[in-house]
Amino acid sequence: MSSTTHHLATPPAPWKPSFLEHISKMSSPEFVLSTVRPAPADSKAPVPYLPRARFCIYRGMWAELPENKHNDAPMNERVYESELPTFTSDVRMEKIPELFATGAGHGDVDQSQGSGGGGPVEAVWWIKEVGMQWRMKGTAYVVAEDIEGEGGESSGVRTVKSQLGERMRVVTPGGEERWSWGKELTAHFGNCSPGMRGSWKNPPPGTPADKEPDEPHRLGQKVSDLNDKIARSNFRVVVIKPDEVEMTDLNNPETARRHRYTFVSKKNEHGEMEGQWTDEELWP
């Protein structure tokens, strides 16, 4: 575990058990992810940013990848737990440079090829099976292959490890040095089906389809090699760091309620920073 990681003393989030229980009722844990992107210079938009939204698939909490009998990738032991939802993406998708361009570092497209980001996001799940809506507001960070390796760490890698690490709670003391960011990334790749892994070898998303792709980038490939060069170069795990979580119960119009959980950090009596979640009950 890198020395750039500092863990903020934070108790488990009170909303997590309900969220996981509700998500488990979904046949496919889809959610809408909203980002913003800088408006073009010649845009007539009244604000400098434009909204973007798409469906994504929830892949579990960071450092808590679910067991999957079909996943033959090496797995980290359960050293940490978190309230950091994850999803997978292709670095060539527009959402990745959006997360860099709107983050604190205002990264450009070239910088978005590695780990980093930190742009604002909002994620919304409508779980009709239980009549609940979940909304998370926060920032999102991209984990790429440079998260571990030879040489010094980039500023993007340091940002990811610092920002996510402070919300990773140690549950197996003494195991921190054995836990690997790179192993966790590969485990997420292995957790995807061969067909999904093959999608990261597709032609570049959004490019004209009037020309046949070359053989390495044809559609419909299935990838079994965990180290497939093309697929792994395009594969990313994105981790949402929520600062505000809302659960809205819409089961009964006469008793409907919204709970808003807000993450706050402050110094304790020993002068150390610690975090906690506050809970407000609101009308829906």
PDB file of C-alpha atoms in Angstrom:
ATOM      1  CA  MET A   1       0.000   0.000   0.000  1.00  0.00           C
ATOM      2  CA  SER A   2       1.515   3.330  -1.027  1.00  0.00           C
ATOM      3  CA  SER A   3       2.704   5.810   1.560  1.00  0.00           C
ATOM      4  CA  THR A   4       0.590   8.442  -0.235  1.00  0.00           C
ATOM      5  CA  THR A   5      -2.483   6.896   1.381  1.00  0.00           C
ATOM      6  CA  HIS A   6      -3.866   8.352   4.619  1.00  0.00           C
ATOM      7  CA  HIS A   7      -6.950   6.840   6.228  1.00  0.00           C
ATOM      8  CA  LEU A   8      -9.404   9.255   7.837  1.00  0.00           C
ATOM      9  CA  ALA A   9     -10.923   7.748  10.992  1.00  0.00           C
ATOM     10  CA  THR A  10     -14.536   7.268   9.913  1.00  0.00           C
ATOM     11  CA  PRO A  11     -17.214   4.898  11.232  1.00  0.00           C
ATOM     12  CA  PRO A  12     -19.225   2.846   8.719  1.00  0.00           C
ATOM     13  CA  ALA A  13     -21.819   4.930   6.872  1.00  0.00           C
ATOM     14  CA  PRO A  14     -25.308   4.462   8.344  1.00  0.00           C
ATOM     15  CA  TRP A  15     -26.837   4.338   4.842  1.00  0.00           C
ATOM     16  CA  LYS A  16     -24.643   1.542   3.491  1.00  0.00           C
ATOM     17  CA  PRO A  17     -26.589  -1.542   4.723  1.00  0.00           C
ATOM     18  CA  SER A  18     -29.869  -0.270   3.244  1.00  0.00           C
ATOM     19  CA  PHE A  19     -28.196   0.739  -0.006  1.00  0.00           C
ATOM     20  CA  LEU A  20     -26.604  -2.687  -0.462  1.00  0.00           C
ATOM     21  CA  GLU A  21     -29.839  -4.460   0.450  1.00  0.00           C
ATOM     22  CA  HIS A  22     -31.828  -2.423  -2.082  1.00  0.00           C
ATOM     23  CA  ILE A  23     -29.205  -2.820  -4.829  1.00  0.00           C
ATOM     24  CA  SER A  24     -29.305  -6.596  -4.321  1.00  0.00           C
ATOM     25  CA  LYS A  25     -32.969  -6.581  -5.410  1.00  0.00           C
ATOM     26  CA  MET A  26     -32.123  -5.244  -8.882  1.00  0.00           C
ATOM     27  CA  SER A  27     -31.774  -7.702 -11.749  1.00  0.00           C
ATOM     28  CA  SER A  28     -29.042  -5.404 -13.097  1.00  0.00           C
ATOM     29  CA  PRO A  29     -27.657  -2.623 -10.842  1.00  0.00           C
ATOM     30  CA  GLU A  30     -27.903   0.157 -13.426  1.00  0.00           C
ATOM     31  CA  PHE A  31     -27.697   3.814 -12.496  1.00  0.00           C
ATOM     32  CA  VAL A  32     -27.551   7.164 -14.252  1.00  0.00           C
ATOM     33  CA  LEU A  33     -24.215   8.941 -13.968  1.00  0.00           C
ATOM     34  CA  SER A  34     -24.196  12.681 -14.614  1.00  0.00           C
ATOM     35  CA  THR A  35     -21.046  14.672 -15.308  1.00  0.00           C
ATOM     36  CA  VAL A  36     -20.312  18.127 -16.697  1.00  0.00           C
ATOM     37  CA  ARG A  37     -18.000  19.082 -19.534  1.00  0.00           C
ATOM     38  CA  PRO A  38     -16.534  22.455 -20.482  1.00  0.00           C
ATOM     39  CA  ALA A  39     -18.696  24.178 -23.089  1.00  0.00           C
ATOM     40  CA  PRO A  40     -17.000  24.767 -26.461  1.00  0.00           C
ATOM     41  CA  ALA A  41     -15.531  28.218 -26.935  1.00  0.00           C
ATOM     42  CA  ASP A  42     -18.128  29.025 -29.603  1.00  0.00           C
ATOM     43  CA  SER A  43     -21.015  27.657 -27.537  1.00  0.00           C
ATOM     44  CA  LYS A  44     -24.056  29.847 -26.900  1.00  0.00           C
ATOM     45  CA  ALA A  45     -24.656  28.119 -23.571  1.00  0.00           C
ATOM     46  CA  PRO A  46     -25.367  30.602 -20.743  1.00  0.00           C
ATOM     47  CA  VAL A  47     -22.950  28.764 -18.414  1.00  0.00           C
ATOM     48  CA  PRO A  48     -19.390  27.499 -19.044  1.00  0.00           C
ATOM     49  CA  TYR A  49     -20.286  23.833 -18.494  1.00  0.00           C
ATOM     50  CA  LEU A  50     -22.763  21.468 -20.132  1.00  0.00           C
ATOM     51  CA  PRO A  51     -24.435  18.447 -18.468  1.00  0.00           C
ATOM     52  CA  ARG A  52     -23.901  14.892 -19.706  1.00  0.00           C
ATOM     53  CA  ALA A  53     -25.654  11.706 -18.527  1.00  0.00           C
ATOM     54  CA  ARG A  54     -25.469   7.981 -19.292  1.00  0.00           C
ATOM     55  CA  PHE A  55     -26.313   4.627 -17.745  1.00  0.00           C
ATOM     56  CA  CYS A  56     -23.552   2.692 -15.967  1.00  0.00           C
ATOM     57  CA  ILE A  57     -23.377  -0.572 -14.015  1.00  0.00           C
ATOM     58  CA  TYR A  58     -22.540  -0.555 -10.310  1.00  0.00           C
ATOM     59  CA  ARG A  59     -19.608  -2.925  -9.674  1.00  0.00           C
ATOM     60  CA  GLY A  60     -19.457  -2.972  -5.878  1.00  0.00           C
ATOM     61  CA  MET A  61     -17.669  -0.824  -3.320  1.00  0.00           C
ATOM     62  CA  TRP A  62     -13.975  -0.127  -3.838  1.00  0.00           C
ATOM     63  CA  ALA A  63     -11.777  -2.688  -2.021  1.00  0.00           C
ATOM     64  CA  GLU A  64     -14.853  -4.919  -1.543  1.00  0.00           C
ATOM     65  CA  LEU A  65     -15.106  -6.630  -4.942  1.00  0.00           C
ATOM     66  CA  PRO A  66     -17.793  -9.340  -4.638  1.00  0.00           C
ATOM     67  CA  GLU A  67     -16.832 -12.996  -4.955  1.00  0.00           C
ATOM     68  CA  ASN A  68     -17.342 -14.340  -8.473  1.00  0.00           C
ATOM     69  CA  LYS A  69     -16.652 -17.977  -9.306  1.00  0.00           C
ATOM     70  CA  HIS A  70     -15.945 -16.974 -12.906  1.00  0.00           C
ATOM     71  CA  ASN A  71     -13.263 -14.467 -11.909  1.00  0.00           C
ATOM     72  CA  ASP A  72      -9.860 -16.153 -12.131  1.00  0.00           C
ATOM     73  CA  ALA A  73      -7.865 -12.981 -11.421  1.00  0.00           C
ATOM     74  CA  PRO A  74      -5.735 -12.797  -8.256  1.00  0.00           C
ATOM     75  CA  MET A  75      -7.705 -11.101  -5.472  1.00  0.00           C
ATOM     76  CA  ASN A  76      -6.661  -8.894  -2.596  1.00  0.00           C
ATOM     77  CA  GLU A  77      -7.567 -10.189   0.825  1.00  0.00           C
ATOM     78  CA  ARG A  78     -10.242  -8.118   2.568  1.00  0.00           C
ATOM     79  CA  VAL A  79      -8.014  -5.535   4.228  1.00  0.00           C
ATOM     80  CA  TYR A  80     -10.276  -2.527   3.673  1.00  0.00           C
ATOM     81  CA  GLU A  81     -13.924  -1.613   3.423  1.00  0.00           C
ATOM     82  CA  SER A  82     -15.409   1.568   2.017  1.00  0.00           C
ATOM     83  CA  GLU A  83     -18.482   3.468   0.860  1.00  0.00           C
ATOM     84  CA  LEU A  84     -16.964   4.187  -2.552  1.00  0.00           C
ATOM     85  CA  PRO A  85     -19.141   2.848  -5.416  1.00  0.00           C
ATOM     86  CA  THR A  86     -17.333   1.689  -8.548  1.00  0.00           C
ATOM     87  CA  PHE A  87     -18.071   1.195 -12.224  1.00  0.00           C
ATOM     88  CA  THR A  88     -15.937   0.274 -15.217  1.00  0.00           C
ATOM     89  CA  SER A  89     -15.343   2.341 -18.331  1.00  0.00           C
ATOM     90  CA  ASP A  90     -13.361   2.724 -21.526  1.00  0.00           C
ATOM     91  CA  VAL A  91     -10.753   5.490 -21.430  1.00  0.00           C
ATOM     92  CA  ARG A  92     -11.921   6.493 -24.910  1.00  0.00           C
ATOM     93  CA  MET A  93     -15.398   7.369 -23.619  1.00  0.00           C
ATOM     94  CA  GLU A  94     -16.122  11.081 -23.133  1.00  0.00           C
ATOM     95  CA  LYS A  95     -16.829  10.703 -19.416  1.00  0.00           C
ATOM     96  CA  ILE A  96     -13.148  10.049 -18.641  1.00  0.00           C
ATOM     97  CA  PRO A  97     -11.698  13.337 -19.950  1.00  0.00           C
ATOM     98  CA  GLU A  98     -14.719  15.095 -18.435  1.00  0.00           C
ATOM     99  CA  LEU A  99     -13.678  13.873 -14.980  1.00  0.00           C
ATOM    100  CA  PHE A 100     -10.186  15.259 -15.551  1.00  0.00           C
ATOM    101  CA  ALA A 101     -11.202  18.568 -17.131  1.00  0.00           C
ATOM    102  CA  THR A 102     -13.611  19.420 -14.298  1.00  0.00           C
ATOM    103  CA  GLY A 103     -11.392  18.203 -11.452  1.00  0.00           C
ATOM    104  CA  ALA A 104      -9.162  20.424  -9.338  1.00  0.00           C
ATOM    105  CA  GLY A 105      -6.237  19.891 -11.730  1.00  0.00           C
ATOM    106  CA  HIS A 106      -8.252  20.789 -14.873  1.00  0.00           C
ATOM    107  CA  GLY A 107      -6.451  18.021 -16.769  1.00  0.00           C
ATOM    108  CA  ASP A 108      -6.435  17.830 -20.555  1.00  0.00           C
ATOM    109  CA  VAL A 109      -7.059  14.807 -22.789  1.00  0.00           C
ATOM    110  CA  ASP A 110      -3.425  13.669 -22.634  1.00  0.00           C
ATOM    111  CA  GLN A 111      -3.470  13.680 -18.827  1.00  0.00           C
ATOM    112  CA  SER A 112      -6.714  11.674 -18.820  1.00  0.00           C
ATOM    113  CA  GLN A 113      -4.874   8.609 -20.139  1.00  0.00           C
ATOM    114  CA  GLY A 114      -3.674   7.733 -16.641  1.00  0.00           C
ATOM    115  CA  SER A 115      -5.052   7.742 -13.108  1.00  0.00           C
ATOM    116  CA  GLY A 116      -6.560  10.920 -11.711  1.00  0.00           C
ATOM    117  CA  GLY A 117      -9.676  12.981 -12.317  1.00  0.00           C
ATOM    118  CA  GLY A 118     -11.820  14.214  -9.461  1.00  0.00           C
ATOM    119  CA  GLY A 119     -14.572  15.961 -11.404  1.00  0.00           C
ATOM    120  CA  PRO A 120     -18.050  16.426  -9.885  1.00  0.00           C
ATOM    121  CA  VAL A 121     -20.631  13.688 -10.480  1.00  0.00           C
ATOM    122  CA  GLU A 122     -24.134  12.723  -9.479  1.00  0.00           C
ATOM    123  CA  ALA A 123     -25.317   9.109  -9.533  1.00  0.00           C
ATOM    124  CA  VAL A 124     -28.982   8.079  -9.309  1.00  0.00           C
ATOM    125  CA  TRP A 125     -30.494   4.620  -8.829  1.00  0.00           C
ATOM    126  CA  TRP A 126     -34.251   4.040  -9.147  1.00  0.00           C
ATOM    127  CA  ILE A 127     -34.926   0.697  -7.492  1.00  0.00           C
ATOM    128  CA  LYS A 128     -38.506  -0.019  -8.450  1.00  0.00           C
ATOM    129  CA  GLU A 129     -38.411  -3.411  -6.711  1.00  0.00           C
ATOM    130  CA  VAL A 130     -38.431  -1.624  -3.342  1.00  0.00           C
ATOM    131  CA  GLY A 131     -39.809   1.797  -4.345  1.00  0.00           C
ATOM    132  CA  MET A 132     -36.601   3.617  -3.417  1.00  0.00           C
ATOM    133  CA  GLN A 133     -34.490   6.240  -5.130  1.00  0.00           C
ATOM    134  CA  TRP A 134     -30.838   6.694  -4.189  1.00  0.00           C
ATOM    135  CA  ARG A 135     -28.844   9.765  -5.182  1.00  0.00           C
ATOM    136  CA  MET A 136     -25.133  10.314  -4.574  1.00  0.00           C
ATOM    137  CA  LYS A 137     -23.304  13.599  -5.112  1.00  0.00           C
ATOM    138  CA  GLY A 138     -19.542  13.873  -4.983  1.00  0.00           C
ATOM    139  CA  THR A 139     -16.441  13.442  -7.100  1.00  0.00           C
ATOM    140  CA  ALA A 140     -15.111  10.555  -9.187  1.00  0.00           C
ATOM    141  CA  TYR A 141     -11.578   9.261  -9.669  1.00  0.00           C
ATOM    142  CA  VAL A 142     -10.127   7.094 -12.435  1.00  0.00           C
ATOM    143  CA  VAL A 143      -7.883   4.109 -11.674  1.00  0.00           C
ATOM    144  CA  ALA A 144      -5.595   3.178 -14.592  1.00  0.00           C
ATOM    145  CA  GLU A 145      -2.645   0.844 -15.076  1.00  0.00           C
ATOM    146  CA  ASP A 146      -0.189   3.468 -13.831  1.00  0.00           C
ATOM    147  CA  ILE A 147      -1.694   3.168 -10.329  1.00  0.00           C
ATOM    148  CA  GLU A 148       1.254   0.875  -9.514  1.00  0.00           C
ATOM    149  CA  GLY A 149       4.496   0.191 -11.312  1.00  0.00           C
ATOM    150  CA  GLU A 150       8.108   1.157 -11.773  1.00  0.00           C
ATOM    151  CA  GLY A 151       9.319   4.709 -11.211  1.00  0.00           C
ATOM    152  CA  GLY A 152       7.788   7.634  -9.382  1.00  0.00           C
ATOM    153  CA  GLU A 153       4.088   8.261  -8.993  1.00  0.00           C
ATOM    154  CA  SER A 154       2.369  10.850 -11.167  1.00  0.00           C
ATOM    155  CA  SER A 155       0.348  13.635  -9.589  1.00  0.00           C
ATOM    156  CA  GLY A 156      -2.786  11.830 -10.789  1.00  0.00           C
ATOM    157  CA  VAL A 157      -1.814   8.611  -9.004  1.00  0.00           C
ATOM    158  CA  ARG A 158      -1.040  10.522  -5.808  1.00  0.00           C
ATOM    159  CA  THR A 159      -4.402  12.279  -6.041  1.00  0.00           C
ATOM    160  CA  VAL A 160      -6.314   9.009  -6.448  1.00  0.00           C
ATOM    161  CA  LYS A 161      -4.543   7.270  -3.579  1.00  0.00           C
ATOM    162  CA  SER A 162      -4.917  10.282  -1.302  1.00  0.00           C
ATOM    163  CA  GLN A 163      -8.560  11.032  -2.058  1.00  0.00           C
ATOM    164  CA  LEU A 164      -9.804   7.441  -2.039  1.00  0.00           C
ATOM    165  CA  GLY A 165      -7.416   6.233   0.653  1.00  0.00           C
ATOM    166  CA  GLU A 166      -8.810   8.576   3.279  1.00  0.00           C
ATOM    167  CA  ARG A 167     -12.191   6.817   2.957  1.00  0.00           C
ATOM    168  CA  MET A 168     -10.787   3.256   3.010  1.00  0.00           C
ATOM    169  CA  ARG A 169     -11.285   1.750   6.479  1.00  0.00           C
ATOM    170  CA  VAL A 170      -8.814  -0.876   7.684  1.00  0.00           C
ATOM    171  CA  VAL A 171     -10.610  -4.066   8.750  1.00  0.00           C
ATOM    172  CA  THR A 172      -7.532  -6.345   8.795  1.00  0.00           C
ATOM    173  CA  PRO A 173      -4.805  -4.471  10.698  1.00  0.00           C
ATOM    174  CA  GLY A 174      -1.338  -5.406   9.510  1.00  0.00           C
ATOM    175  CA  GLY A 175      -2.504  -6.284   5.996  1.00  0.00           C
ATOM    176  CA  GLU A 176      -2.045  -2.836   4.492  1.00  0.00           C
ATOM    177  CA  GLU A 177       1.351  -3.545   2.945  1.00  0.00           C
ATOM    178  CA  ARG A 178       0.015  -6.691   1.227  1.00  0.00           C
ATOM    179  CA  TRP A 179      -2.916  -4.876  -0.370  1.00  0.00           C
ATOM    180  CA  SER A 180      -2.266  -3.816  -3.962  1.00  0.00           C
ATOM    181  CA  TRP A 181      -4.000  -1.133  -6.031  1.00  0.00           C
ATOM    182  CA  GLY A 182      -2.841  -2.852  -9.214  1.00  0.00           C
ATOM    183  CA  LYS A 183      -4.197  -6.225  -8.083  1.00  0.00           C
ATOM    184  CA  GLU A 184      -7.566  -4.611  -7.304  1.00  0.00           C
ATOM    185  CA  LEU A 185      -7.662  -3.108 -10.801  1.00  0.00           C
ATOM    186  CA  THR A 186      -6.908  -6.473 -12.429  1.00  0.00           C
ATOM    187  CA  ALA A 187      -9.520  -8.171 -10.239  1.00  0.00           C
ATOM    188  CA  HIS A 188     -12.142  -5.755 -11.571  1.00  0.00           C
ATOM    189  CA  PHE A 189     -11.094  -6.619 -15.126  1.00  0.00           C
ATOM    190  CA  GLY A 190     -11.386 -10.324 -14.323  1.00  0.00           C
ATOM    191  CA  ASN A 191     -14.785  -9.760 -12.750  1.00  0.00           C
ATOM    192  CA  CYS A 192     -16.175  -8.762 -16.157  1.00  0.00           C
ATOM    193  CA  SER A 193     -17.392 -11.346 -18.674  1.00  0.00           C
ATOM    194  CA  PRO A 194     -15.168 -12.263 -21.665  1.00  0.00           C
ATOM    195  CA  GLY A 195     -17.588 -10.371 -23.909  1.00  0.00           C
ATOM    196  CA  MET A 196     -17.405  -7.255 -21.741  1.00  0.00           C
ATOM    197  CA  ARG A 197     -13.615  -7.450 -21.694  1.00  0.00           C
ATOM    198  CA  GLY A 198     -13.723  -7.727 -25.469  1.00  0.00           C
ATOM    199  CA  SER A 199     -15.681  -4.464 -25.699  1.00  0.00           C
ATOM    200  CA  TRP A 200     -12.520  -2.624 -24.679  1.00  0.00           C
ATOM    201  CA  LYS A 201     -11.042  -3.765 -28.001  1.00  0.00           C
ATOM    202  CA  ASN A 202     -13.912  -2.284 -30.030  1.00  0.00           C
ATOM    203  CA  PRO A 203     -13.299   0.526 -32.531  1.00  0.00           C
ATOM    204  CA  PRO A 204     -12.969   3.912 -30.793  1.00  0.00           C
ATOM    205  CA  PRO A 205     -16.416   4.880 -29.441  1.00  0.00           C
ATOM    206  CA  GLY A 206     -18.161   7.635 -31.371  1.00  0.00           C
ATOM    207  CA  THR A 207     -16.032   7.393 -34.506  1.00  0.00           C
ATOM    208  CA  PRO A 208     -17.683   7.038 -37.961  1.00  0.00           C
ATOM    209  CA  ALA A 209     -18.794   3.501 -38.856  1.00  0.00           C
ATOM    210  CA  ASP A 210     -18.291   3.934 -42.609  1.00  0.00           C
ATOM    211  CA  LYS A 211     -14.913   2.204 -42.450  1.00  0.00           C
ATOM    212  CA  GLU A 212     -14.269  -1.377 -41.347  1.00  0.00           C
ATOM    213  CA  PRO A 213     -12.084  -1.616 -38.230  1.00  0.00           C
ATOM    214  CA  ASP A 214      -8.793  -3.485 -38.365  1.00  0.00           C
ATOM    215  CA  GLU A 215      -8.712  -7.043 -37.036  1.00  0.00           C
ATOM    216  CA  PRO A 216      -7.487  -6.206 -33.499  1.00  0.00           C
ATOM    217  CA  HIS A 217     -10.402  -3.780 -33.063  1.00  0.00           C
ATOM    218  CA  ARG A 218     -13.296  -5.721 -34.577  1.00  0.00           C
ATOM    219  CA  LEU A 219     -16.609  -5.907 -32.744  1.00  0.00           C
ATOM    220  CA  GLY A 220     -17.808  -8.863 -30.692  1.00  0.00           C
ATOM    221  CA  GLN A 221     -14.489 -10.202 -29.416  1.00  0.00           C
ATOM    222  CA  LYS A 222     -14.226 -12.318 -26.269  1.00  0.00           C
ATOM    223  CA  VAL A 223     -11.151 -11.860 -24.100  1.00  0.00           C
ATOM    224  CA  SER A 224      -9.947 -14.487 -21.630  1.00  0.00           C
ATOM    225  CA  ASP A 225      -6.396 -13.165 -21.188  1.00  0.00           C
ATOM    226  CA  LEU A 226      -6.274 -10.953 -18.092  1.00  0.00           C
ATOM    227  CA  ASN A 227      -3.292  -9.130 -19.591  1.00  0.00           C
ATOM    228  CA  ASP A 228      -4.668  -8.546 -23.094  1.00  0.00           C
ATOM    229  CA  LYS A 229      -2.656  -5.507 -24.197  1.00  0.00           C
ATOM    230  CA  ILE A 230      -5.355  -3.631 -26.097  1.00  0.00           C
ATOM    231  CA  ALA A 231      -8.229  -4.334 -23.701  1.00  0.00           C
ATOM    232  CA  ARG A 232      -6.194  -3.463 -20.609  1.00  0.00           C
ATOM    233  CA  SER A 233      -4.883  -0.239 -22.167  1.00  0.00           C
ATOM    234  CA  ASN A 234      -8.478   0.976 -22.580  1.00  0.00           C
ATOM    235  CA  PHE A 235      -9.929  -0.467 -19.349  1.00  0.00           C
ATOM    236  CA  ARG A 236     -10.569   1.827 -16.385  1.00  0.00           C
ATOM    237  CA  VAL A 237     -12.228   1.543 -12.982  1.00  0.00           C
ATOM    238  CA  VAL A 238     -13.974   4.712 -11.848  1.00  0.00           C
ATOM    239  CA  VAL A 239     -14.590   5.246  -8.139  1.00  0.00           C
ATOM    240  CA  ILE A 240     -17.220   7.639  -6.806  1.00  0.00           C
ATOM    241  CA  LYS A 241     -16.382   9.463  -3.575  1.00  0.00           C
ATOM    242  CA  PRO A 242     -19.769  10.634  -2.253  1.00  0.00           C
ATOM    243  CA  ASP A 243     -20.099  13.696  -0.035  1.00  0.00           C
ATOM    244  CA  GLU A 244     -23.897  13.597   0.064  1.00  0.00           C
ATOM    245  CA  VAL A 245     -26.234  10.601  -0.194  1.00  0.00           C
ATOM    246  CA  GLU A 246     -30.021  10.756  -0.385  1.00  0.00           C
ATOM    247  CA  MET A 247     -32.458   7.884   0.082  1.00  0.00           C
ATOM    248  CA  THR A 248     -36.041   8.677  -0.915  1.00  0.00           C
ATOM    249  CA  ASP A 249     -38.792   6.250   0.108  1.00  0.00           C
ATOM    250  CA  LEU A 250     -41.687   6.518  -2.358  1.00  0.00           C
ATOM    251  CA  ASN A 251     -43.587   3.379  -1.357  1.00  0.00           C
ATOM    252  CA  ASN A 252     -46.485   5.113   0.352  1.00  0.00           C
ATOM    253  CA  PRO A 253     -47.572   8.667  -0.610  1.00  0.00           C
ATOM    254  CA  GLU A 254     -48.846   9.203   2.939  1.00  0.00           C
ATOM    255  CA  THR A 255     -45.545   8.376   4.650  1.00  0.00           C
ATOM    256  CA  ALA A 256     -42.943   9.243   2.000  1.00  0.00           C
ATOM    257  CA  ARG A 257     -39.649  10.548   3.384  1.00  0.00           C
ATOM    258  CA  ARG A 258     -36.211  11.532   2.198  1.00  0.00           C
ATOM    259  CA  HIS A 259     -33.049  10.975   4.233  1.00  0.00           C
ATOM    260  CA  ARG A 260     -30.029  13.097   3.427  1.00  0.00           C
ATOM    261  CA  TYR A 261     -26.661  11.862   4.672  1.00  0.00           C
ATOM    262  CA  THR A 262     -23.786  14.360   4.530  1.00  0.00           C
ATOM    263  CA  PHE A 263     -20.113  13.575   5.066  1.00  0.00           C
ATOM    264  CA  VAL A 264     -18.305  16.018   7.338  1.00  0.00           C
ATOM    265  CA  SER A 265     -14.746  15.996   8.631  1.00  0.00           C
ATOM    266  CA  LYS A 266     -13.362  17.844  11.633  1.00  0.00           C
ATOM    267  CA  LYS A 267     -10.615  17.672  14.232  1.00  0.00           C
ATOM    268  CA  ASN A 268     -11.239  15.521  17.279  1.00  0.00           C
ATOM    269  CA  GLU A 269     -10.118  16.269  20.837  1.00  0.00           C
ATOM    270  CA  HIS A 270      -6.628  15.022  19.979  1.00  0.00           C
ATOM    271  CA  GLY A 271      -6.294  17.395  17.024  1.00  0.00           C
ATOM    272  CA  GLU A 272      -6.667  14.574  14.489  1.00  0.00           C
ATOM    273  CA  MET A 273      -9.034  14.754  11.533  1.00  0.00           C
ATOM    274  CA  GLU A 274     -11.942  12.335  11.589  1.00  0.00           C
ATOM    275  CA  GLY A 275     -15.033  11.931   9.472  1.00  0.00           C
ATOM    276  CA  GLN A 276     -18.672  11.171  10.131  1.00  0.00           C
ATOM    277  CA  TRP A 277     -22.019  11.052   8.338  1.00  0.00           C
ATOM    278  CA  THR A 278     -24.878  13.281   9.491  1.00  0.00           C
ATOM    279  CA  ASP A 279     -28.521  12.279   8.850  1.00  0.00           C
ATOM    280  CA  GLU A 280     -31.458  14.601   8.154  1.00  0.00           C
ATOM    281  CA  GLU A 281     -35.045  13.424   7.649  1.00  0.00           C
ATOM    282  CA  LEU A 282     -36.790  15.529   4.976  1.00  0.00           C
ATOM    283  CA  TRP A 283     -40.030  15.710   3.067  1.00  0.00           C
ATOM    284  CA  PRO A 284     -39.561  14.010  -0.292  1.00  0.00           C
TER     285      PRO A 284
END
